[in-house]
Structure formats: structure tokens, C-alpha cells
CSV table of C-alpha atoms in Angstrom, one decimal:
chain,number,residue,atom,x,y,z
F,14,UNK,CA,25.6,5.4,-35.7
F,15,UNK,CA,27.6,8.4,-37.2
F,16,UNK,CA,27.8,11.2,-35.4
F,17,UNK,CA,25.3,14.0,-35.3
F,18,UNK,CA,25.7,16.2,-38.6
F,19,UNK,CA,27.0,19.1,-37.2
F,20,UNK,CA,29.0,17.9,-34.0
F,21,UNK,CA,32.5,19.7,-33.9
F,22,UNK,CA,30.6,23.4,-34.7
F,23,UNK,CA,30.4,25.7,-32.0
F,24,UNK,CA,27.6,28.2,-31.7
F,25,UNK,CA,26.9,31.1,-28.9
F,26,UNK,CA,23.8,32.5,-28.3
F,27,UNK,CA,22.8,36.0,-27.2
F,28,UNK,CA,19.0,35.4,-27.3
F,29,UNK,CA,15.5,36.3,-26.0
F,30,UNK,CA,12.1,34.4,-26.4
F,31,UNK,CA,11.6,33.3,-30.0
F,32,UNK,CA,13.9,34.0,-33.4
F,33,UNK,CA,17.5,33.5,-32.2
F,34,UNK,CA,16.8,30.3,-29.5
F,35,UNK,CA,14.6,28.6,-31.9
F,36,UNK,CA,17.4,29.4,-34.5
F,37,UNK,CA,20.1,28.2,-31.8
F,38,UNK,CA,17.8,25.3,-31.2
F,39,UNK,CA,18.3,24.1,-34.8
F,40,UNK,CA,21.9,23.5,-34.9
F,41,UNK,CA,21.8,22.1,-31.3
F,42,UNK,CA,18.9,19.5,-32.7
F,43,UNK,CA,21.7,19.0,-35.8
F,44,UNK,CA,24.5,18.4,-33.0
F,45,UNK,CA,26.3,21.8,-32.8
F,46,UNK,CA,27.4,22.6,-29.1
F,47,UNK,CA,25.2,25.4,-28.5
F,48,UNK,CA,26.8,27.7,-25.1
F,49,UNK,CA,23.7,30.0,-24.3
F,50,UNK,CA,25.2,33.6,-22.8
F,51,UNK,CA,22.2,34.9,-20.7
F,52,UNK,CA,23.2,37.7,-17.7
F,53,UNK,CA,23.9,36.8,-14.4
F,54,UNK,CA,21.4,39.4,-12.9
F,55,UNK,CA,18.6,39.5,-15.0
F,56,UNK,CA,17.1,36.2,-16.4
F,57,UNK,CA,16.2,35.8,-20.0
F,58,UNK,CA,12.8,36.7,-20.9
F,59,UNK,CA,11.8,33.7,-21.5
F,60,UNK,CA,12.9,32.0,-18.3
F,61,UNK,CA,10.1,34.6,-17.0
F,62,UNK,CA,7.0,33.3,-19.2
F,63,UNK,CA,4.6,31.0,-17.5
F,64,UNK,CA,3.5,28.2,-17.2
F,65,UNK,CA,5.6,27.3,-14.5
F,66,UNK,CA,6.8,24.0,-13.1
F,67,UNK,CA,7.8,23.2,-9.8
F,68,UNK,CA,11.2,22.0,-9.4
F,69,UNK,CA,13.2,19.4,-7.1
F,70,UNK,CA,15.0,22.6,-5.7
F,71,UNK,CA,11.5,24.7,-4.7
F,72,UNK,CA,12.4,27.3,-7.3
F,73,UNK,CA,9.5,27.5,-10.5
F,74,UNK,CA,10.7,27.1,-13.8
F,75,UNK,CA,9.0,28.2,-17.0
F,76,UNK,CA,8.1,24.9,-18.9
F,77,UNK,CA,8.3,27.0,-22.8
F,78,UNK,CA,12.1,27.5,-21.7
F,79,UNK,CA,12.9,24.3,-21.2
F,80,UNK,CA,11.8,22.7,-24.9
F,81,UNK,CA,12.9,26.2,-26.7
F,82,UNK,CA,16.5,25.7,-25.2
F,83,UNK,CA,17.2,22.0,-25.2
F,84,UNK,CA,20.3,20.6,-25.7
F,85,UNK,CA,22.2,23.7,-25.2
F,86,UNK,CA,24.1,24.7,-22.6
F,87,UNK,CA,24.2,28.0,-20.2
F,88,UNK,CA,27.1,30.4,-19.2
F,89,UNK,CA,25.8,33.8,-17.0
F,90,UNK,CA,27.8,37.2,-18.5
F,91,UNK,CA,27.6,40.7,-18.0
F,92,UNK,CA,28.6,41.4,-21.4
F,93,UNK,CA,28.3,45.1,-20.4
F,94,UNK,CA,31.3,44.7,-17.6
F,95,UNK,CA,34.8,44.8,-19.7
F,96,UNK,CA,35.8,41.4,-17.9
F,97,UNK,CA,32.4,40.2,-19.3
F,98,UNK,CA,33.1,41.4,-23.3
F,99,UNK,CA,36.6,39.9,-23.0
F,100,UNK,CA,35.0,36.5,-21.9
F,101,UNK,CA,32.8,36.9,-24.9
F,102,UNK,CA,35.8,37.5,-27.2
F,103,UNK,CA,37.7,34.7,-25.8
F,104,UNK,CA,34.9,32.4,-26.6
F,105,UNK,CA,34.4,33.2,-29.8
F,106,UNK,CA,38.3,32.9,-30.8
F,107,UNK,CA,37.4,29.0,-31.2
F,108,UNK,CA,33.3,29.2,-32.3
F,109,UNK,CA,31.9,28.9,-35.5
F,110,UNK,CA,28.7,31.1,-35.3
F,111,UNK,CA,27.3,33.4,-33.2
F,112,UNK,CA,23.2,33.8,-33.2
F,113,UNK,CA,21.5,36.9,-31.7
F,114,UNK,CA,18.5,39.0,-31.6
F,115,UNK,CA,19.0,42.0,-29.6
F,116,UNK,CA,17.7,45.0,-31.0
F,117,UNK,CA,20.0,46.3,-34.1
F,118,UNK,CA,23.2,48.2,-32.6
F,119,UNK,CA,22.9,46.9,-29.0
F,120,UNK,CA,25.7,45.1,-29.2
F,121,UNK,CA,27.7,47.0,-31.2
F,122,UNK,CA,27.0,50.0,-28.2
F,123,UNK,CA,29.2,47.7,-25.7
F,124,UNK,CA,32.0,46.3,-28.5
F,125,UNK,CA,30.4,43.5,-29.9
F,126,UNK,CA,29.1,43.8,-32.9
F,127,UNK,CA,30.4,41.7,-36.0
F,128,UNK,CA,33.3,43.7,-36.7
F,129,UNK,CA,34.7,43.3,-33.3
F,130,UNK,CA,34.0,39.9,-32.8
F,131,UNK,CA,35.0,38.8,-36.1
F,132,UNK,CA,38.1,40.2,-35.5
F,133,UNK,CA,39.6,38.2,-33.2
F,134,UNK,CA,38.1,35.2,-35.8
F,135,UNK,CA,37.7,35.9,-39.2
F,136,UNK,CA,36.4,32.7,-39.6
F,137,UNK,CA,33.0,32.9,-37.8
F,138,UNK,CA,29.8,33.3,-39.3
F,139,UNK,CA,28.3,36.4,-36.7
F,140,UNK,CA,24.4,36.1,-37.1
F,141,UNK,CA,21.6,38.9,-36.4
F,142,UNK,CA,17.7,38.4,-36.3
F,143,UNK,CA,15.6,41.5,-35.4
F,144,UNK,CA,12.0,42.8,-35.9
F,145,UNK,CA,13.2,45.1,-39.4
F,146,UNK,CA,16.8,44.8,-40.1
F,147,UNK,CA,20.0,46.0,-39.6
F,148,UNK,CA,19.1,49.1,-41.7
F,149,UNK,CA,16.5,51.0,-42.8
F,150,UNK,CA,14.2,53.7,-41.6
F,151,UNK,CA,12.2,51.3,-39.5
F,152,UNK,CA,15.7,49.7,-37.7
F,153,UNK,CA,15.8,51.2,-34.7
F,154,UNK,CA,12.3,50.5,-33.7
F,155,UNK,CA,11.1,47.2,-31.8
F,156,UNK,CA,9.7,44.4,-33.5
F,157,UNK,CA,8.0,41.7,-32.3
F,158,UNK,CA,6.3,39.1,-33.9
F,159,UNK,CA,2.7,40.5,-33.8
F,160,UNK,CA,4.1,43.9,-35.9
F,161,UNK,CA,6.2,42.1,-38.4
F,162,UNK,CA,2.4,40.0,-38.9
F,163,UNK,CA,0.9,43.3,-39.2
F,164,UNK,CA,3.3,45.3,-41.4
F,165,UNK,CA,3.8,42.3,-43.5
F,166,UNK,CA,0.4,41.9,-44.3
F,167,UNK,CA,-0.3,38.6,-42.5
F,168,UNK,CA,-2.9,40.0,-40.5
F,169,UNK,CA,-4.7,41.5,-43.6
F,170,UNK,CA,-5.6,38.5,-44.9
F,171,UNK,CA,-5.7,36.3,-41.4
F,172,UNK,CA,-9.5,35.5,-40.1
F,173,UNK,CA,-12.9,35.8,-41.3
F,174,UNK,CA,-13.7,37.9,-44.4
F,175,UNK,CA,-14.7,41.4,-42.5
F,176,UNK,CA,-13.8,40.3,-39.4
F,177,UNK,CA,-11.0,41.7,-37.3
F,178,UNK,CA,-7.7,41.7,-38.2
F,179,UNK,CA,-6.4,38.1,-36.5
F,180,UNK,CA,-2.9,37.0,-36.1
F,181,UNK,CA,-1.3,33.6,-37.1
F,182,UNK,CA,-2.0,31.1,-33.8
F,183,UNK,CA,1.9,30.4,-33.8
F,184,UNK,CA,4.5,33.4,-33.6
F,185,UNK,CA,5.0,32.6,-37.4
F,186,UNK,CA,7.2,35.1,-37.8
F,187,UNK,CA,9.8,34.8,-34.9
F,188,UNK,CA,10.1,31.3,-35.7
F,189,UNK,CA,10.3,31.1,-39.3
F,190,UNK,CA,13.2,34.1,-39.2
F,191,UNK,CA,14.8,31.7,-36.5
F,192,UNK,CA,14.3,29.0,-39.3
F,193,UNK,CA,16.3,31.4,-42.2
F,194,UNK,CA,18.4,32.4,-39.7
F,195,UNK,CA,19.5,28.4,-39.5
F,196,UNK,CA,20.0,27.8,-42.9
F,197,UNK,CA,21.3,31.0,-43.6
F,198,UNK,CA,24.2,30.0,-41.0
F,199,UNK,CA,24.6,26.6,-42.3
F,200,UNK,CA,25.1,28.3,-46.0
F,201,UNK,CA,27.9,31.0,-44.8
F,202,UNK,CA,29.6,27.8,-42.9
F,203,UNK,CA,29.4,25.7,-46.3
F,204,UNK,CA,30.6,28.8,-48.1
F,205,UNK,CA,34.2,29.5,-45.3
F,206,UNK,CA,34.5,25.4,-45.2
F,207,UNK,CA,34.7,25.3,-49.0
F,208,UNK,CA,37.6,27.8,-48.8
F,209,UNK,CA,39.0,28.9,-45.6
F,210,UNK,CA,40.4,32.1,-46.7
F,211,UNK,CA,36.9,33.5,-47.1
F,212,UNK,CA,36.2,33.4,-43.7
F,213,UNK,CA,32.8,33.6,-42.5
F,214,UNK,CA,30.3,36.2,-42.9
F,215,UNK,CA,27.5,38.3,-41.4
F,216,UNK,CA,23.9,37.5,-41.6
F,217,UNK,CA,20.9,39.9,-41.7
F,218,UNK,CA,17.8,38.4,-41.1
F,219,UNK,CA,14.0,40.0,-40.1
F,220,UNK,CA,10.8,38.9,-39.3
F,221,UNK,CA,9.6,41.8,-41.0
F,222,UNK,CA,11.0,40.3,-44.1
F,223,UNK,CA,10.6,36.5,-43.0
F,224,UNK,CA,6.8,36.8,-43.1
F,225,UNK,CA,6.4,38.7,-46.5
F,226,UNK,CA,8.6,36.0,-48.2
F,227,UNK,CA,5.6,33.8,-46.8
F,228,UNK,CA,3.2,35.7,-49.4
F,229,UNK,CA,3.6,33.4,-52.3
F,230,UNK,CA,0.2,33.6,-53.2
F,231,UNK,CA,-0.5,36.6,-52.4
F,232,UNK,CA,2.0,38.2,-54.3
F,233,UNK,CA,1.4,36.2,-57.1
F,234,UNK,CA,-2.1,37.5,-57.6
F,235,UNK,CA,-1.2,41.3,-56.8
F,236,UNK,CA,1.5,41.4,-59.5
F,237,UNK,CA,-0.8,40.0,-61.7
F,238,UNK,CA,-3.7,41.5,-61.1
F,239,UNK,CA,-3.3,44.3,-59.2
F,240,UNK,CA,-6.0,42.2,-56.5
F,241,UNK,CA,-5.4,43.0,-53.0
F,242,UNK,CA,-5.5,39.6,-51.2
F,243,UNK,CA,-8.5,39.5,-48.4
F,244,UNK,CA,-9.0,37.1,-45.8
F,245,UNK,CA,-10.8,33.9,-46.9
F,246,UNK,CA,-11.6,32.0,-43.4
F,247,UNK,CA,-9.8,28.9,-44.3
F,248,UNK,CA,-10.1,28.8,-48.1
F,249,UNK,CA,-7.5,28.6,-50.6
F,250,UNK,CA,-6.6,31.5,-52.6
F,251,UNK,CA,-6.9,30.2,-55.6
F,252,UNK,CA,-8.5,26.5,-55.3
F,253,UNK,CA,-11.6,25.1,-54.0
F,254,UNK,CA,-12.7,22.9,-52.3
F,255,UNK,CA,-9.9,23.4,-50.0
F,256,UNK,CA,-11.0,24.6,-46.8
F,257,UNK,CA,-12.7,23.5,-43.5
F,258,UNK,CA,-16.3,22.0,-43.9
F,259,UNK,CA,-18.8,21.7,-40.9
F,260,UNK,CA,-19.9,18.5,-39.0
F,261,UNK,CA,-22.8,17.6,-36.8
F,262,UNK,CA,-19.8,17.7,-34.6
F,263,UNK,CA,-16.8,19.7,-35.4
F,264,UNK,CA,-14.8,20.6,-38.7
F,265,UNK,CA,-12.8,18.2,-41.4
F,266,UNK,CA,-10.9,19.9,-43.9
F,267,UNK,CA,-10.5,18.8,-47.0
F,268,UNK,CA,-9.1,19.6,-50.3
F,269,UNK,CA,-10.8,18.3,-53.3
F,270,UNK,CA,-8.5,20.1,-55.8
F,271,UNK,CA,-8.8,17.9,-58.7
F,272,UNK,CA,-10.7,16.8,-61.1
F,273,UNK,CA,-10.8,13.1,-60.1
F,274,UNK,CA,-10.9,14.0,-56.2
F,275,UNK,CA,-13.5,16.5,-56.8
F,276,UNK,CA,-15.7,13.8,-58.9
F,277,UNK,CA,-14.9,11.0,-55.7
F,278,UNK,CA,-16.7,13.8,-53.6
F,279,UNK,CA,-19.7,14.3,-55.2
F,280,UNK,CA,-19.9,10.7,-54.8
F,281,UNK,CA,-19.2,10.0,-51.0
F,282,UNK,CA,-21.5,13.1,-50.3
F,283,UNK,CA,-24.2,11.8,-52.9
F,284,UNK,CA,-24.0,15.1,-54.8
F,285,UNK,CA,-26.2,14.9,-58.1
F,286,UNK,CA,-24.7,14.9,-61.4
F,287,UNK,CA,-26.0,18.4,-61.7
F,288,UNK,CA,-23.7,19.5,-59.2
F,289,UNK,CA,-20.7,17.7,-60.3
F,290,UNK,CA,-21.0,18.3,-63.9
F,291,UNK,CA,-22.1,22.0,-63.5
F,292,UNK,CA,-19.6,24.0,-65.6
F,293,UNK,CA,-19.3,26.5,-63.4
F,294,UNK,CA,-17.7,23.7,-61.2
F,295,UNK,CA,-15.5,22.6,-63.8
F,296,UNK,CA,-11.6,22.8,-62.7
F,297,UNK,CA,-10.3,24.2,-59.5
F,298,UNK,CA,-10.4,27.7,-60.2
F,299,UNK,CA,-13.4,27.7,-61.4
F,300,UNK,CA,-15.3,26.0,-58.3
F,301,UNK,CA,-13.0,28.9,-56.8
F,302,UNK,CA,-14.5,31.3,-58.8
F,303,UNK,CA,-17.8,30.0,-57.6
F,304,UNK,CA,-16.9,28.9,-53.9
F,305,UNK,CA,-19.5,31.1,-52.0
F,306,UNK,CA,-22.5,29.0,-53.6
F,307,UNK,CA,-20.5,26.1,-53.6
F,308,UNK,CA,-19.8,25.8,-50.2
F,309,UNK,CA,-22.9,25.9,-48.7
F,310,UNK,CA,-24.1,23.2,-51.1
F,311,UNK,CA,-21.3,20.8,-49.5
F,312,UNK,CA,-22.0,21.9,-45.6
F,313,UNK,CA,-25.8,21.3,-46.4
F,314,UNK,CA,-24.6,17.6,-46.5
F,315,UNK,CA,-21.0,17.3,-44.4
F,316,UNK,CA,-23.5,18.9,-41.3
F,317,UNK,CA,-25.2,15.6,-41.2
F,318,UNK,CA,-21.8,13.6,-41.0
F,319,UNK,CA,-20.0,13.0,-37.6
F,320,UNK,CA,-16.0,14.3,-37.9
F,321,UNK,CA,-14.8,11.0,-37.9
F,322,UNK,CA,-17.4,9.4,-40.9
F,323,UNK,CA,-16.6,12.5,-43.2
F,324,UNK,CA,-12.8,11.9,-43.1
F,325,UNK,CA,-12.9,8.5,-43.0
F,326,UNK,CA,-15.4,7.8,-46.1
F,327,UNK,CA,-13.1,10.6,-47.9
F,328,UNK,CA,-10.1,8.8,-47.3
F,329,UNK,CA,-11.5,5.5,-48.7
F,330,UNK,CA,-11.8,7.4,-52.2
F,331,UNK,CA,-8.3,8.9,-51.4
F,332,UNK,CA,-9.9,12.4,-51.5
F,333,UNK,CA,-7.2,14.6,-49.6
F,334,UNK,CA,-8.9,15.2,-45.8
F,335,UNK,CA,-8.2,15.6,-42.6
F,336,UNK,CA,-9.8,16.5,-39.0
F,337,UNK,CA,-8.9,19.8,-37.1
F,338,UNK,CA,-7.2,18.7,-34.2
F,339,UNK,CA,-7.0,20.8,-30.5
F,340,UNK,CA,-3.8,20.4,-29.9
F,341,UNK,CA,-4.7,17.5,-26.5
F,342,UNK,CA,-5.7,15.5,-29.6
F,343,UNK,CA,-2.4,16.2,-31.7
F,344,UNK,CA,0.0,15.9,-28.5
F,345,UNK,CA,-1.3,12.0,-28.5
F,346,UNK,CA,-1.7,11.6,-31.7
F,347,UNK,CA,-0.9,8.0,-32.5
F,348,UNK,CA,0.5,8.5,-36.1
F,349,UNK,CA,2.9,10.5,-34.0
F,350,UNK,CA,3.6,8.2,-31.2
F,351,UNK,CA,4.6,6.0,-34.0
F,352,UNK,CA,6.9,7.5,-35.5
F,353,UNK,CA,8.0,8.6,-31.8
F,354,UNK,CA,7.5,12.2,-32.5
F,355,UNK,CA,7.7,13.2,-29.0
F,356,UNK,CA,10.2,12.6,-26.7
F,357,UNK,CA,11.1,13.1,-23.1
F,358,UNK,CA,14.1,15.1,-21.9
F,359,UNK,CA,16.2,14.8,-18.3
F,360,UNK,CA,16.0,18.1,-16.9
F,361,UNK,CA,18.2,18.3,-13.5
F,362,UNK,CA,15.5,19.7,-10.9
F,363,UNK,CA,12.3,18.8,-13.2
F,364,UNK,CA,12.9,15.1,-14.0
F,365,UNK,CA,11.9,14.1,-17.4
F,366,UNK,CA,10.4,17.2,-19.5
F,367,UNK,CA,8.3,16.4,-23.0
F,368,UNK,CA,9.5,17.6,-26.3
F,369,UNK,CA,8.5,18.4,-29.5
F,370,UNK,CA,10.4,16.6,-32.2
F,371,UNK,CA,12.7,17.8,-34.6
F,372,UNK,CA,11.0,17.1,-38.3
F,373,UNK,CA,14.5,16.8,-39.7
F,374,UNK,CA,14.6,13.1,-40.1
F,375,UNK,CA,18.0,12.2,-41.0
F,376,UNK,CA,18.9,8.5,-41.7
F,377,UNK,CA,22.5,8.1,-40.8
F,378,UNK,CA,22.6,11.1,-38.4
F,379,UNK,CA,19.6,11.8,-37.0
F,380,UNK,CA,19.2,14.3,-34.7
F,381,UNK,CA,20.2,14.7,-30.6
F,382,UNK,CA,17.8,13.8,-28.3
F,383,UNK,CA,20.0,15.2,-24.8
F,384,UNK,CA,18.8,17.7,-22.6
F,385,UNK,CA,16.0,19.7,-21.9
F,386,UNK,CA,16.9,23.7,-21.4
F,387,UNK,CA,19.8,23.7,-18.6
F,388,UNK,CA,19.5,25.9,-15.6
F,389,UNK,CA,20.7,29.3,-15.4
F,390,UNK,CA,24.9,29.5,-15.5
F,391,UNK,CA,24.8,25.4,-15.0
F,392,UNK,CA,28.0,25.4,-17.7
F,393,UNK,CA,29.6,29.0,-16.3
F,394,UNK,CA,32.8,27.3,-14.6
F,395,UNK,CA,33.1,24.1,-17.1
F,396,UNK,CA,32.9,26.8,-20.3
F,397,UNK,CA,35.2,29.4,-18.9
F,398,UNK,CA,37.9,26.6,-18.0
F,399,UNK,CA,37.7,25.4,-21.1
F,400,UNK,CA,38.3,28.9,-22.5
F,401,UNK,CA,41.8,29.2,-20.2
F,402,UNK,CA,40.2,30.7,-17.4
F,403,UNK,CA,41.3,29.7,-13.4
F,404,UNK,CA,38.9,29.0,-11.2
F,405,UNK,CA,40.6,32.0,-9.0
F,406,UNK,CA,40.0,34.4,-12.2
F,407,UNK,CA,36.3,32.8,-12.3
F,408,UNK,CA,35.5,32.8,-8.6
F,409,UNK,CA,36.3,37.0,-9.3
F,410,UNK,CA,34.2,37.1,-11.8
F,411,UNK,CA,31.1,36.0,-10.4
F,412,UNK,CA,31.9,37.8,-6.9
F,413,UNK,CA,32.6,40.8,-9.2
F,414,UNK,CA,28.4,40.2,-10.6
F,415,UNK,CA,30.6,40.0,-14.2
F,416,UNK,CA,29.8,36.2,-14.3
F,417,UNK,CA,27.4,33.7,-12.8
């Protein structure tokens, strides 16, 4: 088996909670050695969010942490302490990226922003995720996930139709700016490996931004029509049937958006003709058009079906379907199991920790199954020797609070 696609790239990550771990936690999966700088005073945020599990050693330790920051490893800084900045410089003479998500200029406040660190190497690719940008009238301000959902219209169109405003379930928005943020790193390393006298670059990415890109169509139907976008429950905004239908004992989805699908319907809900063949029926948009009398014409019939007889008559006329999962049903999912989705990680004090899988399936480097998130400063000494540092100069630093 080759090795991991990007073993040999060094990243270092200044990060809290969401955008710039689950960015960091990427490259790791992809085989980058990822060197997590958290301070050695204060723990990272996210080291703070519960649940808890008890550990080997009697300390708690929060179990999101541990799948967020898998296979990376952790060195304790006081980046604000000039022993601590030059430790930072010193590692990033020989990385390849650096990921963070502090809020715009706090790290340019204590010497390390992108022009200082790129600097001392031209070559690496120095990458920011915050709430708005790195410029702009709304920079300065804090943004987490829940405003750059609410600014960037998520929320508008999120829930019930005249309910209250509703967020996405997920943090959509810290984690798919921690997915641009990925490939917008692996697209500045392509573009310095290509031609090494480019040298790498700095990257700009928000979540304010990373959740309107999400508005495909949305902002297809505003520019065309000038239609502000409402929420539909969980309808399609232009198709229909596509949407969750009600059984005697939960929900199926299903998305009947063809012709030939929506025909295979009608028949495994024994729909008459007049029904199927009604014109105002006829194509997608149409039986969009038409969805709030449609609708209740389908759950009249789907509301006398069990979950698990909807899908599965549905399926046997290929109609796409599909039940809504809680997520004890998806986390032992068979299909899943199969295709060994989940995965356990050794943790040092916690024993062997569940994962979530990477969905980037690679065939002749597929991606690293190590560790589960290490424990606070467990790669201090090993990182600084490898940097030049003596263990005299180290054991300084941490009696000093500068390292830990």
C-alpha cells in the first residue's frame, strides 16, 4: 500500500472548536503531519465542551475533541511570550501550511500574521478561516456559525413555512469553511509545487461567505425572478415530490422527480389515473407548482404505511426513497458497517475511541486511520527537538509557562 497522499506535508494548527480543526483534520485524514499549537495555560475550547469521558488518569476528557483532532499531534505555546513566537517561527521554517481561525488581526497583534511568518518561508501556504473575512466592515466582529447562518440567509429559509427562524442541525457553516479552507490549501500547495519560485500563498476564507456559496438555488431563483426564497419544511425548491411524507409511524422521504418515478408512485400508492395523468401534475415543476394539494393527496395514503413498507415497496419500482434516520439508527447502520464506515481510535488514557469516517475513499492511498485527538502538549518535547531545541532550553520553557 502506497503511502498516504499527503505524507511528507507539514501543517500547524492554531485552532478553536470547528472551521480550522475540521480543516486541519482533512489533511491529517490525507496523511499530512498535523502539530496542533494550543496554550499551555488555557485549554482549547473545545477540550472544554462536554460530553465528557472519564479517563485512565482520573482527569475528564471531552469526547467531540477527541474525533475533531485525530491523528494530529499537540505542542503547548504561549505564542504571546517572545520565546513562544520564536518557537512558532522555527516551526514553520520547515512546514508547508499553517491553518487558523483566530479572530482577523489576532495574530498579526503578537507578530504572526502571514507576512511574518512567511518570511522566514516563502514557501508556505499561511491559511485564515474567520466568521467575515479578513476585510470588510463586518471584520472585526465575531462570527460564529449561528450568525454566518443568519446573515447568509440560511436561517431564512431553514424550518417550517412561518415558523421561526431555525438553524441547520450541523454547524454547516464552520465545517464547510473548514472544508474550502482544505482544498483551498491543497490548491496553493499544487500551485508553489508546480513552480517553487512562486512560493506559497495566503488564504481568506469565511463562513459568512462559505454558507452563501451554499445558495445555489436560491440564488438561482432570485436573479431570475426577483422571488425571495422562503422556507419549505423539507421540500425542494423547485421539484416535487421531493420531500418527507408521513407514516403510521414515522417519516420516509422520497423523491419522485421524474416522469417515470413519479408514474411508479402512483402505482405503489394505488393513485388513480386521475391523479397521475392530471396535467397540473405533469413534470416536476409543475407538481411543484401544485405541491400544497399534492401533498396531502400522497400523505392521505403513505399515513396508512409503516416506515419500513413505504420505502421498501418504493425501492422495488426504483423510485428514489429513503427513511429519516435518528442518528442511534445511522451510527449502526449496517450499509455503513459494511463498508466499515466507523472505526475505532487508540486514545492513551481513553482506550479505544469511535470515529467518524473520512468519505474520501481513495483506492491506492486511502486515508490514516491513527489516533484519536492526543492529550494536551503530549508531542511538546518530541516537536521542539525536532525543531533544534535542548531539552535544557525546553525544560526553561515550560518552567518559564512559555511551553507546556
Amino acid at each position: 500500500m502506497m503511502p498516504a497522499p499527503l505524507a511528507g506535508l507539514t501543517v500547524l494548527e492554531i485552532g478553536q472548536y470547528m472551521a480550522a480543526p475540521f480543516a486541519a483534520m482533512q489533511l491529517a485524514d490525507l496523511g499530512a503531519r498535523v502539530i496542533k499549537i494550543e496554550h499551555p495555560g488555557v485549554p482549547e475550547a473545545m477540550r472544554m465542551a462536554g460530553p465528557f469521558l472519564e479517563g485512565e488518569d482520573g482527569e475528564r476528557h471531552s469526547s467531540p475533541f477527541v474525533r475533531l483532532n485525530r491523528n494530529k499531534e499537540s505542542i503547548r505555546l504561549d505564542l504571546k511570550s517572545e520565546a513562544g513566537r520564536r518557537a512558532l517561527l522555527r516551526l514553520a521554517e520547515t512546514a508547508d501550511v499553517l491553518v487558523e481561525n483566530l479572530r482577523p488581526g489576532a495574530l498579526r497583534a503578537i507578530g504572526l500574521g502571514p507576512d511574518e511568518v512567511r518570511a522566514v518561508n516563502p514557501g508556505l501556504v499561511y491559511a485564515s478561516v474567520s466568521g467575515f473575512g479578513q476585510d470588510g466592515p463586518l471584520a472585526g466582529l465575531p462570527g460564529l456559525d449561528i450568525m454566518a447562518q443568519a446573515r447568509g440567509g440560511l436561517m431564512s429559509i431553514t424550518g417550517q413555512p412561518d415558523g421561526d427562524p431555525v438553524k441547520v442541525g450541523v454547524p454547516i457553516c464552520d465545517l464547510v469553511s473548514g472544508l474550502y479552507t482544505a482544498m483551498a490549501v491543497l490548491a496553493a500547495l499544487r500551485h508553489r509545487d508546480a513552480d517553487p519560485q512562486r512560493g506559497g500563498q495566503f488564504v481568506d476564507v469565511s463562513l459568512l461567505e462559505a454558507g452563501v456559496s451554499l445558495a445555489v438555488w436560491e440564488a438561482g431563483r432570485y436573479f431570475a425572478t426577483g422571488e425571495l426564497p422562503r422556507p419549505l419544511g423539507s421540500a425542494h425548491q423547485a421539484q416535487a415530490p421531493y420531500q418527507a411524507l408521513r407514516c403510521s409511524d414515522g417519516w420516509a422521504t422520497i423523491g419522485a422527480v421524474t416522469d417515470k418515478s413519479w408514474a411508479a408512485t402512483c402505482g405503489v400508492l394505488g393513485l388513480p389515473e386521475t391523479i397521475r395523468d392530471d396535467p397540473r401534475y405533469a413534470g416536476a415543476s409543475g407538481r411543484h407548482q401544485h405541491r400544497e394539494e399534492l401533498i396531502p393527496v400522497l400523505e392521505a395514503v403513505t399515513e396508512k404505511w409503516t416506515q419500513d413498507e413505504l420505502v421498501a415497496a418504493l425501492r422495488a419500482e426504483s423510485v428514489p426513497c429513503a427513511p429519516i434516520n435518528d442518528y442511534a439508527q445511522v451510527f449502526t447502520d449496517d450499509h455503513l458497517s459494511q463498508r466499515e464506515f466507523f472505526w475505532d481510535a487508540p486514545h492513551p488514557v481513553l482506550g479505544e475511541v469511535r470515529q467518524l469516517g473520512s468519505p474520501m475513499r481513495l483506492s491506492g492511498t486511502p486515508t490514516r486511520r491513527d489516533g484519536a485527538g492526543p492529550l494536551p502538549g503530549a508531542h511538546t518535547r518530541e516537536v521542539l527537538r525536532a525543531a533544534g531545541y535542548p531539552d535544557t532550553e525546553i525544560d526553561a520553557m515550560i518552567r518559564a509557562g512559555e511551553a507546556g
